[in-house]
Tab-separated table of C-alpha atoms and ligand atoms in Angstrom:
chain	number	residue	atom	x	y	z
A	579	MET	CA	-15.751	31.659	22.937
A	580	ALA	CA	-13.333	32.061	26.754
A	581	PRO	CA	-11.464	34.677	26.803
A	582	ARG	CA	-7.543	33.259	27.319
A	583	GLU	CA	-5.906	34.622	30.580
A	584	ARG	CA	-2.396	34.541	30.494
A	585	ASN	CA	-2.199	31.967	33.437
A	586	SER	CA	-4.882	30.048	31.838
A	587	LEU	CA	-5.396	28.282	28.611
A	588	LEU	CA	-8.030	26.231	26.514
A	589	CYS	CA	-7.112	21.722	27.217
A	590	PRO	CA	-5.614	20.696	24.124
A	591	ASN	CA	-7.680	17.119	23.952
A	592	CYS	CA	-11.939	18.857	25.193
A	593	ARG	CA	-10.731	22.866	24.137
A	594	LYS	CA	-12.466	23.512	27.736
A	595	LEU	CA	-10.214	26.387	29.778
A	596	ILE	CA	-8.910	25.615	32.076
A	597	SER	CA	-5.073	26.313	34.243
A	598	ALA	CA	-1.246	26.827	32.778
A	599	SER	CA	-1.109	24.847	36.354
A	600	GLU	CA	-2.531	22.274	35.889
A	601	LYS	CA	-0.347	18.850	35.489
A	602	VAL	CA	-4.245	17.102	35.032
A	603	CYS	CA	-7.275	18.629	32.686
A	604	PRO	CA	-9.583	18.660	35.536
A	605	TYR	CA	-12.665	17.988	32.875
A	606	CYS	CA	-11.231	15.163	30.831
A	607	GLY	CA	-8.719	14.158	32.412
A	608	MET	CA	-5.172	14.290	29.824
A	609	LYS	CA	-1.917	14.423	32.015
A	610	ASN	CA	-0.100	18.086	31.446
A	611	PRO	CA	-2.542	19.377	29.069
A	612	SER	CA	0.475	23.391	28.378
A	613	SER	CA	3.481	20.614	27.664
A	614	PHE	CA	4.931	22.272	24.012
A	615	MET	CA	4.088	18.104	22.989
A	616	ASN	CA	0.488	18.589	23.792
A	617	ARG	CA	-0.394	21.273	22.321
A	618	ASP	CA	-3.329	22.659	19.771
A	619	PHE	CA	-1.072	24.787	17.352
A	620	LEU	CA	-4.433	24.156	14.515
A	621	GLY	CA	-6.421	24.948	17.934
A	622	SER	CA	-5.226	27.487	18.161
A	623	LEU	CA	-4.854	28.931	14.680
A	624	ILE	CA	-8.427	28.359	14.250
A	625	ARG	CA	-10.784	29.292	17.395
A	626	ASN	CA	-14.176	27.541	15.501
A	627	PRO	CA	-13.056	24.289	14.018
A	628	TYR	CA	-15.444	24.353	11.725
A	629	ASP	CA	-13.803	27.396	9.618
A	630	LEU	CA	-11.275	25.328	8.015
A	631	ILE	CA	-13.768	24.575	5.559
A	632	LYS	CA	-14.360	27.830	4.729
A	633	ILE	CA	-10.510	28.293	4.103
A	634	ILE	CA	-10.885	24.941	2.514
A	635	ILE	CA	-13.231	26.086	0.184
A	636	GLY	CA	-11.711	29.618	-0.036
A	637	VAL	CA	-8.440	27.460	-1.579
A	638	ASN	CA	-9.816	26.121	-4.078
A	639	VAL	CA	-11.160	29.007	-5.264
A	640	ALA	CA	-8.522	31.388	-5.780
A	641	PHE	CA	-6.809	28.284	-7.187
A	642	TYR	CA	-9.646	27.583	-9.867
A	643	LEU	CA	-8.568	31.448	-10.505
A	644	LEU	CA	-5.181	31.542	-10.536
A	645	THR	CA	-5.725	28.342	-13.269
A	646	LEU	CA	-8.000	31.401	-15.336
A	647	ILE	CA	-5.905	33.598	-15.053
A	648	LEU	CA	-2.401	31.737	-16.252
A	649	ASN	CA	-4.193	31.694	-19.351
A	650	PRO	CA	-6.781	33.274	-20.167
A	651	SER	CA	-5.818	33.088	-23.737
A	652	ALA	CA	-6.741	29.410	-24.105
A	653	VAL	CA	-9.251	29.359	-21.110
A	654	GLY	CA	-12.834	26.678	-23.062
A	655	MET	CA	-16.319	28.938	-23.745
A	656	SER	CA	-17.172	26.260	-25.546
A	657	GLY	CA	-21.254	25.589	-25.417
A	658	ASN	CA	-20.715	21.758	-23.506
A	659	PRO	CA	-21.284	22.947	-19.388
A	660	LEU	CA	-18.964	21.317	-18.111
A	661	SER	CA	-16.575	22.356	-20.147
A	662	MET	CA	-16.919	26.457	-19.696
A	663	LEU	CA	-14.454	28.602	-18.801
A	664	SER	CA	-11.853	25.526	-18.058
A	665	PRO	CA	-8.703	26.592	-17.423
A	666	SER	CA	-5.340	25.062	-19.878
A	667	SER	CA	-4.657	21.921	-19.910
A	668	ASN	CA	-1.110	23.749	-20.056
A	669	SER	CA	-2.460	26.179	-16.926
A	670	LEU	CA	-3.539	22.738	-15.052
A	671	LEU	CA	0.036	20.957	-15.729
A	672	LEU	CA	2.054	23.786	-13.891
A	673	MET	CA	-0.013	23.741	-11.146
A	674	GLY	CA	-0.307	20.122	-10.032
A	675	ALA	CA	-3.016	17.944	-11.960
A	676	THR	CA	-1.441	14.903	-11.085
A	677	GLY	CA	-1.865	11.387	-13.107
A	678	VAL	CA	0.280	9.261	-15.391
A	679	ILE	CA	2.157	12.319	-17.611
A	680	PRO	CA	2.742	13.917	-14.601
A	681	ILE	CA	4.410	11.955	-12.907
A	682	ASP	CA	6.043	9.596	-14.514
A	683	ARG	CA	7.666	12.071	-17.474
A	684	PHE	CA	7.883	14.319	-14.570
A	685	GLY	CA	8.402	12.636	-11.898
A	686	ALA	CA	6.068	15.020	-10.449
A	687	TRP	CA	5.314	12.790	-7.288
A	688	TRP	CA	4.163	16.325	-4.936
A	689	THR	CA	0.861	16.722	-7.774
A	690	LEU	CA	-0.935	13.337	-5.509
A	691	VAL	CA	-1.647	16.337	-3.014
A	692	SER	CA	-2.102	19.084	-5.138
A	693	ALA	CA	-4.658	18.036	-7.604
A	694	SER	CA	-7.279	17.522	-5.314
A	695	TYR	CA	-6.439	22.004	-5.320
A	696	LEU	CA	-7.890	22.353	-9.089
A	697	HIS	CA	-10.097	22.201	-11.125
A	698	GLY	CA	-11.748	21.919	-14.885
A	699	GLY	CA	-14.619	24.231	-15.340
A	700	VAL	CA	-17.289	26.666	-12.925
A	701	LEU	CA	-19.289	23.368	-12.655
A	702	HIS	CA	-16.708	21.328	-11.173
A	703	ILE	CA	-15.263	23.180	-8.192
A	704	LEU	CA	-19.087	24.086	-8.293
A	705	PHE	CA	-20.993	20.359	-7.967
A	706	ASN	CA	-17.717	19.272	-5.141
A	707	MET	CA	-17.997	22.681	-3.096
A	708	ILE	CA	-21.618	22.453	-2.248
A	709	ALA	CA	-20.668	19.040	-1.661
A	710	PHE	CA	-17.062	19.159	0.488
A	711	ARG	CA	-19.530	21.904	2.058
A	712	GLN	CA	-22.643	19.366	2.767
A	713	ILE	CA	-20.569	16.798	3.996
A	714	SER	CA	-17.849	18.253	5.375
A	715	PRO	CA	-19.917	19.797	8.804
A	716	LEU	CA	-20.429	16.623	9.978
A	717	VAL	CA	-17.641	14.955	9.661
A	718	ILE	CA	-15.668	17.183	11.582
A	719	HIS	CA	-18.229	16.562	14.468
A	720	GLU	CA	-17.442	13.162	14.665
A	721	PHE	CA	-14.087	12.835	13.803
A	722	GLY	CA	-12.196	16.392	14.717
A	723	LEU	CA	-10.905	18.936	13.546
A	724	HIS	CA	-7.298	17.192	13.188
A	725	ARG	CA	-8.764	13.763	11.894
A	726	PHE	CA	-10.879	15.330	9.417
A	727	PHE	CA	-8.275	17.415	7.763
A	728	VAL	CA	-6.381	13.754	7.867
A	729	ILE	CA	-8.967	12.572	6.209
A	730	TYR	CA	-9.970	15.091	3.991
A	731	THR	CA	-5.680	14.972	2.905
A	732	GLY	CA	-5.447	11.485	2.784
A	733	THR	CA	-7.808	10.461	1.331
A	734	GLY	CA	-7.562	12.987	-1.478
A	735	ILE	CA	-3.596	11.062	-2.037
A	736	ALA	CA	-5.215	8.018	-1.597
A	737	GLY	CA	-7.631	8.455	-4.724
A	738	PHE	CA	-4.780	9.839	-7.056
A	739	ALA	CA	-2.101	7.185	-6.116
A	740	LEU	CA	-5.160	3.919	-7.430
A	741	SER	CA	-5.800	5.875	-10.325
A	742	TYR	CA	-2.740	7.167	-11.099
A	743	ALA	CA	-1.266	3.143	-10.713
A	744	ALA	CA	-4.802	2.027	-12.571
A	745	GLY	CA	-2.829	4.344	-15.945
A	746	VAL	CA	-5.453	7.887	-15.587
A	747	PRO	CA	-3.101	9.389	-17.874
A	748	PHE	CA	-4.037	13.765	-15.927
A	749	THR	CA	-6.228	14.057	-13.363
A	750	ILE	CA	-7.451	16.331	-11.231
A	751	GLY	CA	-10.781	17.644	-8.736
A	752	ALA	CA	-12.259	17.515	-5.075
A	753	SER	CA	-14.030	14.580	-5.596
A	754	ALA	CA	-11.079	12.016	-4.804
A	755	SER	CA	-11.456	14.487	-1.317
A	756	ILE	CA	-14.746	15.040	-0.740
A	757	CYS	CA	-15.467	10.450	-1.218
A	758	GLY	CA	-13.341	10.639	1.541
A	759	LEU	CA	-15.242	11.834	3.597
A	760	ILE	CA	-18.609	9.954	2.296
A	761	GLY	CA	-16.299	6.816	2.970
A	762	ALA	CA	-15.571	8.256	6.619
A	763	ILE	CA	-18.856	8.717	7.544
A	764	LEU	CA	-20.713	6.237	5.773
A	765	TYR	CA	-17.921	3.554	8.752
A	766	TYR	CA	-19.065	6.549	11.205
A	767	GLY	CA	-22.827	5.139	10.525
A	768	LYS	CA	-22.435	1.206	10.812
A	769	SER	CA	-19.636	1.461	12.961
A	770	ARG	CA	-22.695	3.694	15.291
A	771	GLY	CA	-25.392	2.181	14.422
A	772	GLY	CA	-29.219	2.862	15.966
A	773	SER	CA	-31.611	4.585	14.417
A	774	PHE	CA	-28.604	7.898	13.881
A	775	GLY	CA	-25.675	5.246	12.403
A	776	THR	CA	-28.488	3.845	9.843
A	777	ALA	CA	-30.124	6.393	8.482
A	778	LEU	CA	-26.838	7.995	8.362
A	779	TYR	CA	-25.004	4.590	6.336
A	780	LYS	CA	-27.890	3.989	3.956
A	781	GLN	CA	-28.080	8.018	2.904
A	782	VAL	CA	-24.305	7.727	2.503
A	783	LEU	CA	-24.093	4.810	0.603
A	784	GLY	CA	-27.120	6.283	-2.108
A	785	TRP	CA	-24.482	9.446	-2.391
A	786	LEU	CA	-22.141	6.586	-3.384
A	787	VAL	CA	-24.431	4.830	-5.160
A	788	PHE	CA	-25.569	7.827	-7.758
A	789	ILE	CA	-22.140	8.877	-7.481
A	790	GLY	CA	-20.844	5.432	-8.396
A	791	ILE	CA	-23.200	5.764	-11.460
A	792	PHE	CA	-22.829	9.309	-12.887
A	793	GLY	CA	-19.521	8.237	-13.441
A	794	PHE	CA	-20.103	5.080	-16.080
A	795	LEU	CA	-22.747	7.429	-18.027
A	796	VAL	CA	-20.890	10.420	-17.684
A	797	PRO	CA	-17.439	9.890	-19.700
A	798	GLY	CA	-13.883	11.760	-18.614
A	799	ILE	CA	-15.409	11.632	-14.585
A	800	ASN	CA	-12.320	9.887	-12.683
A	801	ASN	CA	-13.646	6.968	-11.436
A	802	TRP	CA	-10.470	5.519	-9.637
A	803	ALA	CA	-10.048	8.621	-7.433
A	804	HIS	CA	-13.649	8.037	-6.423
A	805	GLY	CA	-13.329	5.114	-5.724
A	806	GLY	CA	-10.115	4.450	-4.501
A	807	GLY	CA	-11.205	7.991	-1.615
A	808	ALA	CA	-13.524	6.425	-0.057
A	809	LEU	CA	-11.787	2.896	0.249
A	810	ALA	CA	-8.987	4.716	2.564
A	811	GLY	CA	-12.267	6.960	4.135
A	812	VAL	CA	-13.518	4.067	5.274
A	813	GLY	CA	-10.121	3.032	6.008
A	814	LEU	CA	-9.090	6.434	8.248
A	815	ALA	CA	-12.177	6.479	9.412
A	816	PHE	CA	-11.782	2.932	11.016
A	817	LEU	CA	-7.488	3.633	12.211
A	818	LEU	CA	-8.211	6.844	13.231
A	819	GLY	CA	-11.606	6.152	15.089
A	820	TYR	CA	-14.426	8.860	16.159
A	821	ASN	CA	-14.753	11.343	18.896
A	822	ASP	CA	-17.524	7.967	20.617
A	823	LYS	CA	-14.924	5.870	20.887
A	824	LYS	CA	-12.110	8.134	21.311
A	825	THR	CA	-10.986	11.278	21.601
A	826	GLU	CA	-8.789	13.033	19.571
A	827	ASN	CA	-5.442	12.664	21.043
A	828	HIS	CA	-1.846	13.556	20.301
A	829	TRP	CA	-1.130	11.098	17.492
A	830	HIS	CA	-4.622	12.241	15.368
A	831	ARG	CA	-2.875	16.786	16.050
A	832	TYR	CA	1.111	15.624	15.417
A	833	LEU	CA	-0.991	13.747	12.036
A	834	SER	CA	-2.905	16.947	10.649
A	835	MET	CA	0.846	19.800	11.367
A	836	ALA	CA	1.982	16.781	9.445
A	837	CYS	CA	-0.986	16.755	6.411
A	838	ILE	CA	-0.766	20.876	6.372
A	839	GLY	CA	2.610	20.738	6.529
A	840	LEU	CA	2.698	19.148	3.339
A	841	THR	CA	-0.251	20.490	1.800
A	842	VAL	CA	1.327	24.045	2.925
A	843	ILE	CA	4.625	23.327	0.681
A	844	VAL	CA	2.555	21.450	-2.153
A	845	LEU	CA	0.627	24.437	-2.880
A	846	LEU	CA	2.617	27.249	-2.401
A	847	TRP	CA	5.127	24.549	-4.737
A	848	SER	CA	2.455	25.346	-7.099
A	849	VAL	CA	1.943	28.782	-7.367
A	850	VAL	CA	5.736	29.680	-7.644
A	851	ARG	CA	6.279	26.714	-10.894
A	852	ALA	CA	3.429	28.066	-11.344
A	853	LEU	CA	4.397	31.958	-11.998
A	854	TYR	CA	8.027	31.179	-12.502
A	855	TYR	CA	7.498	28.844	-16.111
A	856	SER	CA	4.555	31.363	-17.092
A	857	PHE	CA	5.545	35.076	-16.518
B	1141	ZN	ZN1	-9.351	18.390	28.816
């Protein structure tokens, strides 16, 4: 990336290096690219958009380790691979698992955000992070960094809200958000069309069918969260648009900052709360 000089900046829209005195970006035509209201805070924190994938995986791993450390004697060591190295339910509840129990009993609506960063075992987090690592670069490429994070956060909340409404008592995992990213690509492929779009659409539709079949065969899978996440992903992709149709604008940047603010506050709260009640 080009070095930043004192009197130059990256256009928040097209990310090309321009003079700070430009009233209109000479590359993409954006008005007032240097004004405070148009600043791209996320883009200036994360120079390479794909680094956000590593950060999210890192937070998931850190949260998983923390739920193990909070109550090490209760960590599941059973031979069942799906519950191998599973944190205690109590640790998960403290850190922000969601569902009817945390929300109705404790009024913990914030868990609709935190639950996406918690996992119930080493295979659970491994499978989710592999799927996340697989789908995310495509979503960032087609929708941009800001819309990616809005879709990721919004579909997690939507998936868990639907599973709460359906009466699921206790649930965790990144898969509602991952199904949301898959839903966004499903919409993108269908909407874009052509050979690339159609092939993509068919591929991710196959993934969703597989996730659906897997969810009905294996007990303990939250199909409401998966379905709600995927539907919300289609809906958000339609509402927000994608790069081929509409480049990211300041509303997308505001929305992503709101999602980041919400996520950071909720995750900090969940850590502080868990440490306070554990020690
Ligand atoms: Zn520009």
